[in-house]
Amino acid sequence: MSVALEVLSEHKCFDGVQRFYQHDSRVIGLPMRFAVYTPPQAQQGPVPVLFYLAGLTCNEETFITKGGAQQFAAQHGIMLVAPDTSPRGSDVPDDKDSWDFGVAAGFYLDATQEPWSKYYKMESYIVDELVSLVRSQFPVDAEKIGIFGHSMGGHGALTLALRHQDVFRSVSAFAPICAPTRCPWGHKAFSGYLGDNRAAWEEHDASILMSRANKPFPQGILVDQGLADNFLPEQLYPEAFEEACQQANQPLTLRRHEGYDHGYYFISTFMEDHIKFHAERLK
């Protein structure tokens, strides 16, 4: 079934095209925005596609304008798709006193608790709706899909990849929230969206999911972490994911970088490596 897409803006970029779209989401029940970079190779035929999930306070424009990814996507012939980080609108519930919960903080899961459960269905939106939309309306190879992200979006990339291994063939992350059941961000999000059911929390914790797996991504996972990241000690727990990968016999390249913080200066520095990582696995 065809979905009506509204083009909000269009820009030529590295011989490809950067577009921003809006559509009426059947899953969310509201308009949702997302960005697509189409590389020049798409003029000759279907290309692999890489979904990027942004972090807290971000939207569909953040990665596209700050990440510096288009030049490398053009080199490797990969389409980039960047969804928003939560539903938005006058009816969408929010915690006005929090920047880390509510609007722009959807945590890439389906909320089960009121009032959040009506609109906050980001896992279903991305995996069930947006992936299908991209497959049907853009020149992509439907079997060559990867996912990566940053911080909350790194959490989303890891958990969605592990929960939907039939969809995503490659996964990487920048400074991901690796063990949300252990950290303040995770406790706040999970208790709000999922309630007190700790078993439900564990289904969205990358380290726990990995510990239960058996080499789910045999071609490896790439994670970059800055050691000057202010959120590293209390929120991110890369060592927990590293331990879980060892337990699951999962090849992991976890790179720790002296002097780098949590922001897009760090992300853009290592963006080329991540695009190349996915290109090698998706081609």
Tab-separated table of C-alpha atoms in Angstrom:
chain	number	residue	atom	x	y	z
A	1	MET	CA	0.000	0.000	0.000
A	2	SER	CA	1.387	3.362	-1.061
A	3	VAL	CA	2.027	5.950	1.660
A	4	ALA	CA	1.766	9.654	0.907
A	5	LEU	CA	5.102	11.323	1.582
A	6	GLU	CA	5.429	15.088	1.847
A	7	VAL	CA	8.849	16.423	0.858
A	8	LEU	CA	9.683	19.191	3.320
A	9	SER	CA	13.004	20.138	1.727
A	10	GLU	CA	15.521	18.848	-0.816
A	11	HIS	CA	19.244	19.535	-1.205
A	12	LYS	CA	21.883	18.217	-3.610
A	13	CYS	CA	24.741	16.763	-1.564
A	14	PHE	CA	27.893	14.908	-2.718
A	15	ASP	CA	26.183	14.157	-6.060
A	16	GLY	CA	23.273	12.579	-4.225
A	17	VAL	CA	20.156	14.124	-2.694
A	18	GLN	CA	19.339	14.933	0.921
A	19	ARG	CA	15.593	15.099	1.558
A	20	PHE	CA	13.426	15.609	4.620
A	21	TYR	CA	9.995	13.996	4.666
A	22	GLN	CA	6.772	13.950	6.665
A	23	HIS	CA	4.050	11.301	6.566
A	24	ASP	CA	0.987	10.265	8.539
A	25	SER	CA	2.111	7.333	10.668
A	26	ARG	CA	-0.417	4.541	11.123
A	27	VAL	CA	1.569	3.227	14.128
A	28	ILE	CA	1.988	6.522	15.976
A	29	GLY	CA	-1.307	8.003	14.811
A	30	LEU	CA	0.329	11.355	14.096
A	31	PRO	CA	2.591	12.905	11.449
A	32	MET	CA	6.198	11.746	11.729
A	33	ARG	CA	9.313	13.194	10.126
A	34	PHE	CA	12.417	11.461	8.829
A	35	ALA	CA	15.421	12.266	6.659
A	36	VAL	CA	16.798	10.284	3.713
A	37	TYR	CA	20.134	10.691	1.952
A	38	THR	CA	20.036	9.006	-1.462
A	39	PRO	CA	23.550	8.383	-2.849
A	40	PRO	CA	24.332	8.851	-6.544
A	41	GLN	CA	24.630	5.066	-7.074
A	42	ALA	CA	20.842	4.756	-6.530
A	43	GLN	CA	20.370	6.135	-10.051
A	44	GLN	CA	21.727	2.833	-11.377
A	45	GLY	CA	19.792	0.475	-9.085
A	46	PRO	CA	18.945	-0.539	-5.500
A	47	VAL	CA	21.486	0.270	-2.787
A	48	PRO	CA	21.981	-0.890	0.823
A	49	VAL	CA	20.322	1.252	3.498
A	50	LEU	CA	21.575	2.294	6.920
A	51	PHE	CA	19.235	3.574	9.638
A	52	TYR	CA	20.635	6.044	12.179
A	53	LEU	CA	18.981	6.584	15.571
A	54	ALA	CA	19.794	9.870	17.303
A	55	GLY	CA	20.073	10.575	21.023
A	56	LEU	CA	18.269	12.518	23.722
A	57	THR	CA	17.018	16.020	22.759
A	58	CYS	CA	17.677	15.308	19.061
A	59	ASN	CA	15.440	14.997	15.998
A	60	GLU	CA	15.636	13.818	12.385
A	61	GLU	CA	17.901	16.733	11.443
A	62	THR	CA	20.616	16.352	14.089
A	63	PHE	CA	22.678	13.555	12.572
A	64	ILE	CA	22.093	14.760	9.029
A	65	THR	CA	23.465	18.254	9.735
A	66	LYS	CA	26.197	17.381	12.258
A	67	GLY	CA	27.417	13.852	11.497
A	68	GLY	CA	29.224	14.424	8.216
A	69	ALA	CA	28.006	11.066	6.944
A	70	GLN	CA	26.785	11.912	3.448
A	71	GLN	CA	30.233	12.116	1.846
A	72	PHE	CA	31.061	8.587	3.033
A	73	ALA	CA	27.614	7.243	2.147
A	74	ALA	CA	28.176	8.631	-1.364
A	75	GLN	CA	31.568	6.925	-1.597
A	76	HIS	CA	30.170	3.544	-0.568
A	77	GLY	CA	26.749	3.796	-2.224
A	78	ILE	CA	24.652	3.563	0.928
A	79	MET	CA	21.317	5.241	1.618
A	80	LEU	CA	20.951	6.904	5.042
A	81	VAL	CA	17.636	7.107	6.905
A	82	ALA	CA	17.250	9.140	10.110
A	83	PRO	CA	13.903	9.099	11.942
A	84	ASP	CA	12.818	11.496	14.670
A	85	THR	CA	13.449	10.467	18.281
A	86	SER	CA	9.828	10.503	19.476
A	87	PRO	CA	6.303	11.415	18.455
A	88	ARG	CA	5.519	15.121	18.547
A	89	GLY	CA	2.357	17.208	18.614
A	90	SER	CA	0.058	19.160	20.861
A	91	ASP	CA	-1.636	15.983	22.133
A	92	VAL	CA	1.594	14.086	22.837
A	93	PRO	CA	2.301	13.790	26.578
A	94	ASP	CA	5.594	15.230	27.772
A	95	ASP	CA	7.521	15.851	30.966
A	96	LYS	CA	8.204	19.559	30.665
A	97	ASP	CA	10.688	19.454	33.561
A	98	SER	CA	12.832	16.708	31.975
A	99	TRP	CA	15.096	16.745	28.933
A	100	ASP	CA	15.706	12.989	29.228
A	101	PHE	CA	12.110	11.711	29.225
A	102	GLY	CA	9.089	12.391	27.029
A	103	VAL	CA	9.340	14.318	23.755
A	104	ALA	CA	12.714	13.767	22.003
A	105	ALA	CA	13.379	10.865	24.393
A	106	GLY	CA	11.336	7.948	23.074
A	107	PHE	CA	14.032	5.327	23.873
A	108	TYR	CA	13.075	3.285	20.789
A	109	LEU	CA	10.547	1.078	22.569
A	110	ASP	CA	6.764	0.703	22.717
A	111	ALA	CA	5.417	2.188	25.943
A	112	THR	CA	2.881	0.132	27.882
A	113	GLN	CA	1.971	2.684	30.579
A	114	GLU	CA	-0.554	5.503	30.360
A	115	PRO	CA	-0.444	8.206	29.140
A	116	TRP	CA	2.659	7.300	27.128
A	117	SER	CA	1.307	4.142	25.512
A	118	LYS	CA	-1.042	5.980	23.130
A	119	TYR	CA	1.713	7.546	21.022
A	120	TYR	CA	5.124	6.363	22.211
A	121	LYS	CA	5.550	3.327	19.952
A	122	MET	CA	8.971	3.980	18.491
A	123	GLU	CA	10.072	0.348	18.145
A	124	SER	CA	7.003	-0.584	16.106
A	125	TYR	CA	7.237	2.650	14.157
A	126	ILE	CA	10.822	2.018	13.053
A	127	VAL	CA	10.828	-1.755	12.588
A	128	ASP	CA	7.288	-2.352	11.316
A	129	GLU	CA	6.413	0.891	9.554
A	130	LEU	CA	9.464	2.922	8.553
A	131	VAL	CA	11.523	-0.043	7.337
A	132	SER	CA	8.576	-1.195	5.200
A	133	LEU	CA	8.014	2.319	3.885
A	134	VAL	CA	11.658	2.685	2.875
A	135	ARG	CA	11.673	-0.732	1.241
A	136	SER	CA	8.578	0.070	-0.808
A	137	GLN	CA	9.181	3.698	-1.802
A	138	PHE	CA	12.948	4.088	-2.148
A	139	PRO	CA	15.555	2.373	-4.376
A	140	VAL	CA	16.991	0.067	-1.704
A	141	ASP	CA	18.021	-3.561	-1.534
A	142	ALA	CA	15.438	-4.898	0.923
A	143	GLU	CA	17.808	-7.536	2.297
A	144	LYS	CA	20.722	-5.181	2.973
A	145	ILE	CA	19.721	-3.117	6.007
A	146	GLY	CA	21.989	-1.924	8.811
A	147	ILE	CA	21.443	0.200	11.899
A	148	PHE	CA	23.589	2.489	14.063
A	149	GLY	CA	23.097	5.324	16.504
A	150	HIS	CA	24.386	7.511	19.307
A	151	SER	CA	23.740	7.460	23.068
A	152	MET	CA	19.988	6.754	23.466
A	153	GLY	CA	20.095	5.977	19.753
A	154	GLY	CA	23.051	3.660	20.299
A	155	HIS	CA	20.907	1.843	22.849
A	156	GLY	CA	18.155	1.717	20.232
A	157	ALA	CA	20.464	0.439	17.512
A	158	LEU	CA	21.835	-2.375	19.676
A	159	THR	CA	18.494	-3.448	21.127
A	160	LEU	CA	16.540	-3.260	17.862
A	161	ALA	CA	19.269	-5.174	16.053
A	162	LEU	CA	19.236	-7.873	18.723
A	163	ARG	CA	15.431	-8.012	18.886
A	164	HIS	CA	14.996	-8.019	15.088
A	165	GLN	CA	17.884	-9.982	13.648
A	166	ASP	CA	15.694	-10.880	10.664
A	167	VAL	CA	15.635	-7.193	9.671
A	168	PHE	CA	19.096	-5.812	10.438
A	169	ARG	CA	22.271	-7.373	9.032
A	170	SER	CA	24.800	-5.015	10.633
A	171	VAL	CA	24.976	-2.847	13.757
A	172	SER	CA	27.312	-0.290	15.321
A	173	ALA	CA	27.058	2.499	17.897
A	174	PHE	CA	28.644	5.664	19.244
A	175	ALA	CA	28.682	5.947	23.050
A	176	PRO	CA	25.573	3.784	23.488
A	177	ILE	CA	23.593	3.347	26.700
A	178	CYS	CA	24.670	-0.285	27.028
A	179	ALA	CA	22.950	-1.303	30.274
A	180	PRO	CA	19.879	0.881	30.843
A	181	THR	CA	18.596	-1.346	33.654
A	182	ARG	CA	21.631	-0.167	35.649
A	183	CYS	CA	21.680	3.580	34.937
A	184	PRO	CA	19.590	6.662	35.854
A	185	TRP	CA	18.514	7.379	32.261
A	186	GLY	CA	17.279	3.824	31.871
A	187	HIS	CA	15.540	3.687	35.234
A	188	LYS	CA	13.666	6.900	34.471
A	189	ALA	CA	12.650	5.864	30.950
A	190	PHE	CA	11.751	2.274	31.740
A	191	SER	CA	9.749	3.035	34.881
A	192	GLY	CA	7.828	5.717	32.992
A	193	TYR	CA	7.233	3.854	29.749
A	194	LEU	CA	7.134	0.239	30.978
A	195	GLY	CA	6.147	0.487	34.648
A	196	ASP	CA	7.620	-1.653	37.418
A	197	ASN	CA	7.912	-4.876	35.390
A	198	ARG	CA	11.650	-5.558	35.499
A	199	ALA	CA	11.295	-8.448	33.061
A	200	ALA	CA	10.011	-5.942	30.493
A	201	TRP	CA	12.990	-3.678	31.226
A	202	GLU	CA	15.401	-6.520	30.484
A	203	GLU	CA	13.928	-6.957	26.995
A	204	HIS	CA	15.310	-3.499	26.140
A	205	ASP	CA	18.757	-3.804	27.727
A	206	ALA	CA	21.443	-4.546	25.120
A	207	SER	CA	23.812	-6.181	27.592
A	208	ILE	CA	21.139	-8.532	28.921
A	209	LEU	CA	19.867	-9.359	25.437
A	210	MET	CA	23.392	-10.092	24.261
A	211	SER	CA	24.137	-12.290	27.280
A	212	ARG	CA	21.211	-14.491	26.244
A	213	ALA	CA	22.300	-14.713	22.606
A	214	ASN	CA	24.753	-16.893	20.688
A	215	LYS	CA	26.941	-14.963	18.267
A	216	PRO	CA	23.995	-13.047	16.720
A	217	PHE	CA	26.189	-10.911	14.427
A	218	PRO	CA	29.088	-13.155	13.411
A	219	GLN	CA	30.631	-10.422	11.233
A	220	GLY	CA	31.137	-8.293	14.326
A	221	ILE	CA	29.803	-5.185	16.080
A	222	LEU	CA	31.623	-1.843	16.239
A	223	VAL	CA	31.301	0.506	19.245
A	224	ASP	CA	33.239	3.741	19.760
A	225	GLN	CA	33.426	5.391	23.183
A	226	GLY	CA	35.144	8.631	24.194
A	227	LEU	CA	36.983	8.508	27.508
A	228	ALA	CA	36.320	12.203	28.234
A	229	ASP	CA	32.574	11.540	27.965
A	230	ASN	CA	30.864	13.044	31.034
A	231	PHE	CA	28.148	10.394	30.866
A	232	LEU	CA	30.508	7.423	30.753
A	233	PRO	CA	30.779	6.606	34.488
A	234	GLU	CA	27.083	6.669	35.434
A	235	GLN	CA	25.063	6.167	32.257
A	236	LEU	CA	26.794	4.159	29.515
A	237	TYR	CA	28.440	0.960	30.890
A	238	PRO	CA	30.289	-0.227	27.757
A	239	GLU	CA	32.127	-2.754	29.910
A	240	ALA	CA	28.810	-4.525	30.577
A	241	PHE	CA	28.195	-4.930	26.855
A	242	GLU	CA	31.785	-6.049	26.342
A	243	GLU	CA	31.348	-8.753	28.990
A	244	ALA	CA	28.035	-9.846	27.481
A	245	CYS	CA	29.618	-10.159	24.035
A	246	GLN	CA	32.349	-12.359	25.460
A	247	GLN	CA	29.678	-14.539	27.055
A	248	ALA	CA	27.764	-14.778	23.756
A	249	ASN	CA	30.877	-15.433	21.630
A	250	GLN	CA	30.002	-12.233	19.788
A	251	PRO	CA	32.893	-10.524	17.962
A	252	LEU	CA	33.056	-6.938	19.225
A	253	THR	CA	35.390	-4.072	18.414
A	254	LEU	CA	35.046	-1.647	21.329
A	255	ARG	CA	37.355	1.305	20.778
A	256	ARG	CA	38.062	3.676	23.663
A	257	HIS	CA	39.333	7.116	22.643
A	258	GLU	CA	41.311	9.417	24.923
A	259	GLY	CA	40.080	13.011	25.033
A	260	TYR	CA	36.810	12.577	23.132
A	261	ASP	CA	33.506	13.589	24.712
A	262	HIS	CA	29.854	12.674	24.044
A	263	GLY	CA	29.071	15.080	21.192
A	264	TYR	CA	29.130	15.264	17.427
A	265	TYR	CA	32.775	16.352	17.210
A	266	PHE	CA	33.493	12.838	18.492
A	267	ILE	CA	30.881	11.210	16.260
A	268	SER	CA	31.988	12.977	13.076
A	269	THR	CA	35.614	12.016	13.758
A	270	PHE	CA	34.816	8.307	13.479
A	271	MET	CA	31.870	8.449	11.071
A	272	GLU	CA	33.912	7.258	8.103
A	273	ASP	CA	34.892	4.106	9.998
A	274	HIS	CA	31.259	3.286	10.770
A	275	ILE	CA	30.014	3.807	7.216
A	276	LYS	CA	32.843	1.634	5.912
A	277	PHE	CA	32.094	-0.997	8.572
A	278	HIS	CA	28.489	-1.274	7.414
A	279	ALA	CA	29.373	-1.090	3.718
A	280	GLU	CA	31.645	-4.118	4.059
A	281	ARG	CA	28.891	-6.128	5.759
A	282	LEU	CA	25.961	-5.020	3.631
A	283	LYS	CA	27.696	-5.550	0.278
